[in-house]
Amino acid sequence: MSVIESRVDTHSDEYLKNYESMAVLVESLQTELKTAWEQRSEKAMMRLAEIGKLPTKEKLERLLDPNTPFLEIAPLAARGLYDGKVHKAGMITGIGIVGGKEVFVSISDPSIKGGALYPMGVKKTLRGQTIAMENRLPIVNLLDSAGAFLPLQAEVFPDFDDGGRVFYNQAVISKMGIPQITAVMGLCTAGGAYIPAMSDEVVHVKGHGAIFLGGPPLVKAATGEEVTADELGGAELHCAESGVSDYYAEDDAHAIEIVRQLVSNLPDSRKSRLTTKAPKPPLFDPKEIYGIVPRDIAAPYDIREVIIRIVDGSEFIEFKEMYGPTLICGFAHIHGYPVGILGNNGILFSECALKGTQFIQLCDRRKIPLVFLQNITGFIIGKDYERGGITKNGHKMVNAVATATVPKFTVMVGASFGAGNYAMCGRAYGPRFLWSWPNHQIGVMGGQQAADVLVTLQNDQRVRTGMPLLTDDEVAAIQKPVIEATIREGDAYHSTTNLWDDGIIDPAKTRDVLGLGISAALNAPIRHDVFGYGNFRM
């Protein structure tokens, strides 16, 4: 493969200013991640210690094989929502190595509201199940949940994508033959009781693990019967009498040891094979990405400079280099895995859409995973471009992205506006994983453009009714709140809080995160049996 030479001057004033700006964003990200891991009330932590429960972070460390990576999913979910203290939406989720096998891990955090399930916790659970289904990953669930957070039950219980969907998915996952192993480490109440009941194997911790459809307070209110949690749904009852649970654990550490044994006992699944190469690091330091990405998200830069700091040996075969130059397409390897990369070097024209469509089809036929580096303000607009078929040509690319069946991975490396989000495999287009850089912004359009559109509409209406045009003060009064709201609701933290991505990542770690994502995806068939596309308008 051809090695692309960098044209970046790492000593220039612009580079150094960009580097400093991105470094500040990454430092802020690390602070946010640290807060999400560590900010717990002293009272809650003392209570867990008093009753013999392990801290959630220690559970994860004991569960994973030593010195193996953990790809955490949505680490900042629910950031700032509710009372601002429902960190990680009350649970840790991600992909790790247990007993030598890649598994999807979900761990309730009882130090946050007793493990109560908030609306964003439901969404995070459903996202985790989707990841497990798409990538055929066994699920390990360390459960300790007080059930739905009742003051928000209307947002947790009734809808298609609310709590009931969790159990629906469990049934589908079981039918797919994907193992589900649950350790009951605390109260599993009401809906929470169905999670172990619908799992393949259940480990139950004596003393503080309990499963019941209605807890002692509800039993007393409904029947008058007084009963303890252990009597109602403890380990001995469910292991020896009801048969709900399968393995009896003395404490949390013992339960995790049993879970590790159960995962080790699972049959090996043959991963999909790709034409891999021996991995080798990029020739250029990935941290140089900090200085390449402009401080102003609207400022252009060459996405090739990012690509050669992500791919093996900085080797990249560019496809149709001279045609549709604002969309960069080409073949490379990441940690030895072959990938087809699409990256933005500006707005999408008809030529870009046709080029992207052809490239996606090539990768899909050759079973090469697709990586989208998204920094896009949208498709070109205007009379001449409509005459040239931008709408139908854009549709071809959107169609190809939607129907490609190889694993797709998206990294939001800058702007994501309008239909460009769709063409570059935004969340709605089914990437196996989607991550954001801390400089990312997303929206139907940029704040200034949205504000200008509203001003134009107002002035057009005034002209039709014979009124004078808006004054400068009136224009400013319309524009300011629109621009502020667009910035606030379009920034990377708003996205990750609401699970529009799988996490904000350090740009310098993009290569490693993609490598872990591709490895996980290979647990499933590389491509569906059904191969083809919808109709392309000609």
Coordinates of C-alpha atoms in Angstrom, one line a residue, residues 330-331 339-342 358-370 406 527:
G330 CA -9.9 4.3 0.3
F331 CA -8.6 1.0 1.7
V339 CA -11.3 -1.4 6.4
G340 CA -12.8 0.8 3.8
I341 CA -12.7 4.4 5.0
L342 CA -14.9 7.3 4.0
Q358 CA -19.6 2.7 -5.6
F359 CA -17.0 2.4 -2.9
I360 CA -19.5 1.2 -0.3
Q361 CA -20.7 -1.4 -2.8
L362 CA -17.1 -2.6 -3.4
C363 CA -16.5 -3.0 0.3
D364 CA -19.8 -4.7 0.9
R365 CA -19.1 -7.3 -1.9
R366 CA -15.6 -7.9 -0.6
K367 CA -16.7 -8.2 3.1
I368 CA -14.6 -5.3 4.2
P369 CA -15.9 -3.3 7.2
L370 CA -16.7 0.4 6.7
V406 CA -20.9 -5.4 6.5
R527 CA -22.2 -10.1 6.1

